[in-house]
GROMACS .gro file of C-alpha atoms in nm:
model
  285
    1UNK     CA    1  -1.250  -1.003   5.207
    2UNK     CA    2  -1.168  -0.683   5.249
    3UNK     CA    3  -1.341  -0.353   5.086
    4UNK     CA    4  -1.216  -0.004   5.058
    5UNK     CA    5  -1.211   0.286   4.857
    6UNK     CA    6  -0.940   0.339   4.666
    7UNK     CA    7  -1.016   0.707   4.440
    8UNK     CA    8  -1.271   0.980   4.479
    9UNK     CA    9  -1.181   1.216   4.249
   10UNK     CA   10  -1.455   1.466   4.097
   11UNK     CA   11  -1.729   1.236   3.927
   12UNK     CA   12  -1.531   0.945   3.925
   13UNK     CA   13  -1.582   0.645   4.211
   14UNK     CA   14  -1.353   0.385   4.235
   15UNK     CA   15  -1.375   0.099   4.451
   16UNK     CA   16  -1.177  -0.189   4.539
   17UNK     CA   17  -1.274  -0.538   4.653
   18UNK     CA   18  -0.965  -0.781   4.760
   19UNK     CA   19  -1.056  -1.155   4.763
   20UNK     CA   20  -0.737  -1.395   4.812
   21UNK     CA   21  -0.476  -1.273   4.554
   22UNK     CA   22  -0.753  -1.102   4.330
   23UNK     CA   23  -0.840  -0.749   4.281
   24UNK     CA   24  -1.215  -0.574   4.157
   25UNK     CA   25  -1.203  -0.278   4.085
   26UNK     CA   26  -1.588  -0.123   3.980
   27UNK     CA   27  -1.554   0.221   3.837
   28UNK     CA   28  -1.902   0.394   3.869
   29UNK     CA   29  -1.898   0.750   3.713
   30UNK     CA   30  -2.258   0.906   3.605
   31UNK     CA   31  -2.481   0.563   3.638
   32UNK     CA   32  -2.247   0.393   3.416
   33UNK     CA   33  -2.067   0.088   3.598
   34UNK     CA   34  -1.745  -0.058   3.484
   35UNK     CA   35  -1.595  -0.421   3.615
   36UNK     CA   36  -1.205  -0.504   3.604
   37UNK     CA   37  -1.040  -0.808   3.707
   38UNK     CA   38  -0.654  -0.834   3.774
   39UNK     CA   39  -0.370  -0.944   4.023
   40UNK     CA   40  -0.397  -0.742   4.359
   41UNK     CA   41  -0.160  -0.416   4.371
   42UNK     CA   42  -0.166  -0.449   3.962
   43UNK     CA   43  -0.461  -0.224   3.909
   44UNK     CA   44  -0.295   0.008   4.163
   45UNK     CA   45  -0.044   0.120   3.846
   46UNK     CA   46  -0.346   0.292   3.660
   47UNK     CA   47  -0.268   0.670   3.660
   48UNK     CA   48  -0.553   0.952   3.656
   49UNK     CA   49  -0.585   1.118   3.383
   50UNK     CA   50  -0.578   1.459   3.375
   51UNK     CA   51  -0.805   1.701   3.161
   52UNK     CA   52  -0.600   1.923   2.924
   53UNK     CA   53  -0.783   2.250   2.832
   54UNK     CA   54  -0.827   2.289   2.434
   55UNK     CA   55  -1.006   2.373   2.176
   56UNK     CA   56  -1.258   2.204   2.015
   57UNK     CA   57  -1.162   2.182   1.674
   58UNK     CA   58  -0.850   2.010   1.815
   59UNK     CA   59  -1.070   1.758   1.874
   60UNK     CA   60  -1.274   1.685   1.527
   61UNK     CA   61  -0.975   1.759   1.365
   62UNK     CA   62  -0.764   1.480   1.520
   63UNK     CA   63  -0.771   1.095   1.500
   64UNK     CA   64  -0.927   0.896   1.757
   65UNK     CA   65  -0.721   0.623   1.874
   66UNK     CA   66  -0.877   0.287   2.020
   67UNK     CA   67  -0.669   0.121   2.301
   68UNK     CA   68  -0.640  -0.201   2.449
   69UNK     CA   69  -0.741  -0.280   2.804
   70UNK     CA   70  -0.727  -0.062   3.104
   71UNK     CA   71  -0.552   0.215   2.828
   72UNK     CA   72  -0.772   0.545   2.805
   73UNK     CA   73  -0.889   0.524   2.430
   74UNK     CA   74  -0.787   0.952   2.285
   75UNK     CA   75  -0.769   1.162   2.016
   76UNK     CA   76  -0.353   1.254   1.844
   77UNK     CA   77  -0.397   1.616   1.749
   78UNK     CA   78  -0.232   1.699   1.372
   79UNK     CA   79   0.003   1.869   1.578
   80UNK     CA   80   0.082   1.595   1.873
   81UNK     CA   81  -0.113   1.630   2.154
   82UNK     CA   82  -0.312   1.309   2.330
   83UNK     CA   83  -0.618   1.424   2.429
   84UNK     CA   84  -0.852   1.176   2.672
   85UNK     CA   85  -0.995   1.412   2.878
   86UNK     CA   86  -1.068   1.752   2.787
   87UNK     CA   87  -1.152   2.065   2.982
   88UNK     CA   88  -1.340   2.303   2.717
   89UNK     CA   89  -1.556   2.660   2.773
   90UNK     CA   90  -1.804   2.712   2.495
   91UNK     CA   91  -2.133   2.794   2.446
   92UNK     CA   92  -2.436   2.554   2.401
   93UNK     CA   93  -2.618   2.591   2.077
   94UNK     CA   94  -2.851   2.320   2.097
   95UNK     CA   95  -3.010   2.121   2.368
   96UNK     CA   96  -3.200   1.756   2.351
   97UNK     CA   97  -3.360   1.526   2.591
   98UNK     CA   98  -3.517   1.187   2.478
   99UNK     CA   99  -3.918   1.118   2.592
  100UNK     CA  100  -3.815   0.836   2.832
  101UNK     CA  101  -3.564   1.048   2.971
  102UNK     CA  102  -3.282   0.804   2.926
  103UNK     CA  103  -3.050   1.031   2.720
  104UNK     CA  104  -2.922   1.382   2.674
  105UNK     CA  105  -2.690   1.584   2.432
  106UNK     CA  106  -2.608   1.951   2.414
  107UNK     CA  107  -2.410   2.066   2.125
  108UNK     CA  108  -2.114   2.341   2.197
  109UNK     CA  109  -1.924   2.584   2.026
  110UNK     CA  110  -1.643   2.763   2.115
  111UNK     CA  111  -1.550   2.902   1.813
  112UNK     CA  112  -1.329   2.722   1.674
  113UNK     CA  113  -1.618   2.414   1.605
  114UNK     CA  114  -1.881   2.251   1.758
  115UNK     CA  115  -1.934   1.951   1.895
  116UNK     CA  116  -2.192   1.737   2.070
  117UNK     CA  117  -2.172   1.606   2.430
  118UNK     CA  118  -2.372   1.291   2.524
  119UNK     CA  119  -2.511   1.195   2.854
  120UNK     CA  120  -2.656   0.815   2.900
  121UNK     CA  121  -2.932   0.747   3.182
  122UNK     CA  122  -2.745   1.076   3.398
  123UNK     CA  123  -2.937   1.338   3.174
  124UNK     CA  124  -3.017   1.545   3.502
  125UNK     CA  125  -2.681   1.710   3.422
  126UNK     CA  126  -2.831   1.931   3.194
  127UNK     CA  127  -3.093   2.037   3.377
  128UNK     CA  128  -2.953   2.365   3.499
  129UNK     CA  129  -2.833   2.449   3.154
  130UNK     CA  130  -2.993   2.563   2.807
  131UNK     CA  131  -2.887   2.751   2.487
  132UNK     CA  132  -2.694   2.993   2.525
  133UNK     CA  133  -2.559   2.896   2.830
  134UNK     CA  134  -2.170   2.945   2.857
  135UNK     CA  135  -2.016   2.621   3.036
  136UNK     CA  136  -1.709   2.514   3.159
  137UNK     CA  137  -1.699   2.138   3.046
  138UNK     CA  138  -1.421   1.844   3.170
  139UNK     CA  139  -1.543   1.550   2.981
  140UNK     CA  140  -1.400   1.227   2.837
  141UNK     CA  141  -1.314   1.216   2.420
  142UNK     CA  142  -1.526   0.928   2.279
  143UNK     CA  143  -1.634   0.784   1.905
  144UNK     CA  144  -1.950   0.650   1.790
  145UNK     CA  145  -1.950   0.494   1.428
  146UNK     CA  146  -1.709   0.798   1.273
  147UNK     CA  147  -1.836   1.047   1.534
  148UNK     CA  148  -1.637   1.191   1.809
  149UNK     CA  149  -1.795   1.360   2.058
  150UNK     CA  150  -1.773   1.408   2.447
  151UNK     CA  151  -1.855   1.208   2.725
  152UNK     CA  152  -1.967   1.448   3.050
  153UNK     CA  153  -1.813   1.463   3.391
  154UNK     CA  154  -1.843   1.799   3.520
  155UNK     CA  155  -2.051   2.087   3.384
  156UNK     CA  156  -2.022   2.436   3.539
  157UNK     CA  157  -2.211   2.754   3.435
  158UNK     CA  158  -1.999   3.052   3.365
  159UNK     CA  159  -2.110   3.341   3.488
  160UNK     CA  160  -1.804   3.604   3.510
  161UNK     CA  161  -1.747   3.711   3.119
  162UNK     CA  162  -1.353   3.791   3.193
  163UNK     CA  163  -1.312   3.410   3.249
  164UNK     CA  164  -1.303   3.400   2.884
  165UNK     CA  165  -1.031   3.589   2.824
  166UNK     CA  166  -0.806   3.424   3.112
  167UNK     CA  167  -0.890   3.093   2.924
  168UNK     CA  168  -0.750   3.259   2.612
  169UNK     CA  169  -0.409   3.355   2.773
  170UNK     CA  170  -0.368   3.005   2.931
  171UNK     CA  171  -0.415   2.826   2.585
  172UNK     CA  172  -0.168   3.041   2.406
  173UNK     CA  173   0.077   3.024   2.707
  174UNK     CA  174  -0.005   2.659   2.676
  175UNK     CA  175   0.045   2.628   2.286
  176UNK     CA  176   0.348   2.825   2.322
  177UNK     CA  177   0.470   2.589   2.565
  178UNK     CA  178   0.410   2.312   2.349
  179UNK     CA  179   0.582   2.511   2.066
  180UNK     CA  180   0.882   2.468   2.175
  181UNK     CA  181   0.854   2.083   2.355
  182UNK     CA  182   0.761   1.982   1.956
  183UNK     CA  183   1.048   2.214   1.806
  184UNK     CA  184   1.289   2.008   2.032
  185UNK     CA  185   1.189   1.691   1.998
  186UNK     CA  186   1.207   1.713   1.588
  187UNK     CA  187   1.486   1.874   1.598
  188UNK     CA  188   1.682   1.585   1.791
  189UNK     CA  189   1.483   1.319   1.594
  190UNK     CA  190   1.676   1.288   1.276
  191UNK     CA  191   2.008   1.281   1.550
  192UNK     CA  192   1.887   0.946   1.717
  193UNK     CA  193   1.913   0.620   1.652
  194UNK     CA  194   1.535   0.510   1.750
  195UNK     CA  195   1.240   0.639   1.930
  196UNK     CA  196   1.345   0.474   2.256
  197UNK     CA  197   1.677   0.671   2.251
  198UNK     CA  198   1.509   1.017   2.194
  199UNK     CA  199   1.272   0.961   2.442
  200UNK     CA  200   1.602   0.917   2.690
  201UNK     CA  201   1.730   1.221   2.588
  202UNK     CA  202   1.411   1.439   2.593
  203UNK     CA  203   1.336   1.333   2.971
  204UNK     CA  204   1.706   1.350   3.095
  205UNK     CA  205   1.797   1.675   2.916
  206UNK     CA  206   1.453   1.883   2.880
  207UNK     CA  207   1.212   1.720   3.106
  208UNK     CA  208   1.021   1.618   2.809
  209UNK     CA  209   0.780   1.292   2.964
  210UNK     CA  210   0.807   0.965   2.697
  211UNK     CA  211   0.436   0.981   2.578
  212UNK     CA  212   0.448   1.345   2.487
  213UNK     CA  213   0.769   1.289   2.273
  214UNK     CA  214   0.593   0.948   2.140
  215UNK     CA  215   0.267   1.138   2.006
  216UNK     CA  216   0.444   1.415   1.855
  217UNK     CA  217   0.638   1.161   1.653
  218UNK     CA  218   0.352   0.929   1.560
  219UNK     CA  219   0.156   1.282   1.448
  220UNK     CA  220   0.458   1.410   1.242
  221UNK     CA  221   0.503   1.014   1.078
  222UNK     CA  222   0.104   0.992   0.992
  223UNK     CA  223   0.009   1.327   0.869
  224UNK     CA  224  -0.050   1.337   0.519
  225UNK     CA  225   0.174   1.594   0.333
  226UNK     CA  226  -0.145   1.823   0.242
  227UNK     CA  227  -0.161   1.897   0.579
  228UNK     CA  228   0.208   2.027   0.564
  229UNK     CA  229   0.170   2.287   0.251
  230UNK     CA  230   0.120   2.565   0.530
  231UNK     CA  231   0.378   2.504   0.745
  232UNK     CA  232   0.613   2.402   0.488
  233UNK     CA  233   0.539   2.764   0.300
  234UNK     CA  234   0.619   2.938   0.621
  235UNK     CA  235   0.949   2.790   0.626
  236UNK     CA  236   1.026   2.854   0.261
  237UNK     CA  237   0.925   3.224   0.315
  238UNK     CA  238   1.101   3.284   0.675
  239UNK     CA  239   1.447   3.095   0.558
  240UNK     CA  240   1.396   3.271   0.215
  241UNK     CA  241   1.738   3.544   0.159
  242UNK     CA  242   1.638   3.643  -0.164
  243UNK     CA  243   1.743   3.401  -0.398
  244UNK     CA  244   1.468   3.101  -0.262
  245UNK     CA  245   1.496   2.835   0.011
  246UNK     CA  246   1.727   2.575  -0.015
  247UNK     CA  247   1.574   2.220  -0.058
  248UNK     CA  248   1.821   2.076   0.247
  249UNK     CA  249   1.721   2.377   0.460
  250UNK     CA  250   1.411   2.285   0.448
  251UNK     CA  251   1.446   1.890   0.554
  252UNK     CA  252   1.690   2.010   0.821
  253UNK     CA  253   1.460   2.273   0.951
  254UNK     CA  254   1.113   2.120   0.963
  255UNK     CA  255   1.189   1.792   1.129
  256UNK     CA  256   0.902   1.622   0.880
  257UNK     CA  257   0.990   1.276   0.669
  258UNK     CA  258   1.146   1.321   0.348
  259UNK     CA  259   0.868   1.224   0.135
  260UNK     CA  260   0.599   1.444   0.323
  261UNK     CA  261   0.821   1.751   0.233
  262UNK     CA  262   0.846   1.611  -0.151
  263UNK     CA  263   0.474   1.519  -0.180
  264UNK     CA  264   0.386   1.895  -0.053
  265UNK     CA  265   0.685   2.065  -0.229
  266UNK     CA  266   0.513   1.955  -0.585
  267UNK     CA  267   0.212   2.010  -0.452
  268UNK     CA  268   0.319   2.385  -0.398
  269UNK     CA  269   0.483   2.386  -0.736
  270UNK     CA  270   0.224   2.183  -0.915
  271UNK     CA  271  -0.075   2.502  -0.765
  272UNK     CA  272   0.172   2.747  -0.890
  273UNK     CA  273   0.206   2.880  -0.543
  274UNK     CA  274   0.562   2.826  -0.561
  275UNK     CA  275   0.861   2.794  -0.821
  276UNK     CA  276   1.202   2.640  -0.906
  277UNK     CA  277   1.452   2.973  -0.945
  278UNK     CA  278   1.704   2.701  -0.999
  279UNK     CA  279   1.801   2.330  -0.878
  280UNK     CA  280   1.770   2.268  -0.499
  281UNK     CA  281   1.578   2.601  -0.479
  282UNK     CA  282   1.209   2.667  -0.405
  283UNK     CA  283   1.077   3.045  -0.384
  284UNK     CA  284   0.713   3.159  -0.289
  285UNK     CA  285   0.550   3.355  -0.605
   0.00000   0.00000   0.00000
């Protein structure tokens, strides 16, 4: 038998145990201690996940997503981001530890939302911290009957007040980014045959990785068309020369399913927020 570590990484421990032809692999990250079984070099495949900085109404806004296995369960923004582990700077509002000591929560906001952050048997994580304490938080994205909230791995206190603002300019350099990865992929959508051959072309001609094109796709196919009204308005207003927006400028433009754009097109009509100067033409009152 042989024993070795495989992954230190942060808070997370990974060993791995070969006996014969069979791998263990314990995971032991804040007291809590997961046990896998597989073929030996199988488990080997499982890629680290890395934390994506957001905001936290990203998170309560989206659907979480339940996987199978070894998969890292996550939340699909509206907009098409996968988000498993998140890297968040907020403030804590509210701070509780049980009687037997066993469990912790803090709730955060960063102005966008809040959200609560849960911490099982390791409580002494929040012992340096209190309200109104500003953190820097990478944590995993988990649900509890209906309610998602985070999972801690690494809480730091933020002193420096200009770290703020840095963490502003990488999130819009980071949505803007994003911007135009979605803006590609739906505009090459309705030009493929399938979602395997668009994820082909997104990788060999833009660098665009498979999963990134997938969840963008599976956001834009699931979101219901009240979600839409918005950015559906914008584009009737920006491709707008005076006489209204043409109906097939729209499909061709917003990359979204044909029936989303209907459903929120007479939804817009039906509020009076838009009108019908004449067939095939929608106009913003």
């Amino acid at each position: 038998m042989i024993e070795a570590i495989t992954d230190q990484h942060e808070s997370v421990y990974e060993k791995e145990v070969i006996f014969e032809d069979k791998v263990r692999v314990t995971l032991l990250s804040w007291g809590v201690i997961e046990t896998f079984f597989g073929k030996k070099g199988s488990i080997m495949e499982k890629k680290r996940i890395h934390s994506v900085k957001t905001k936290i109404k990203q998170i309560v806004s989206g659907r979480f997503v339940n996987q199978e296995g070894l998969n890292p369960n996550y939340v699909i923004t509206n907009q098409g981001v996968r988000l498993a582990r998140v890297r968040i700077l907020a403030t804590i509002v509210d701070k509780f530890v049980s009687e037997n000591g066993k469990f912790a929560s803090i709730s955060i906001d960063d102005g966008s939302d809040t959200i609560r952050v849960k911490a099982f048997n390791a409580v002494s994580m929040f012992d340096n911290v209190g309200v109104g304490s500003e953190i820097d938080l990478i944590a995993r994205v988990k649900e509890y009957q209906g309610e998602i909230y985070l999972a801690p791995e690494i809480i730091t206190v933020v002193e420096d007040h200009n770290f703020g603002l840095l963490r502003e300019l990488e999130l819009r350099l980071q949505q803007t980014e994003f911007d135009s990865k979605r803006k590609t992929v739906l505009e090459h959508q309705k030009q493929t045959a399938d979602i395997g051959e668009l994820e082909r072309i997104m990788k060999e001609r833009f660098g665009i990785q498979p999963d990134e094109v997938e969840a963008i796709v599976q956001s834009q196919e699931e979101a219901p068309a009240s979600d839409k009204k918005d950015e559906i308005l914008k584009l009737i207003e920006k491709h707008d020369e005076g006489n209204g927006c043409d109906y097939s400028e729209l499909l061709k433009v917003s990359g979204l399913p044909e029936d989303v754009i209907d459903s929120a097109v007479n939804e817009l009509l039906s509020e009076g927020v838009c009108f019908e100067p004449r067939p095939g033409k929608i106009k913003k009152l």
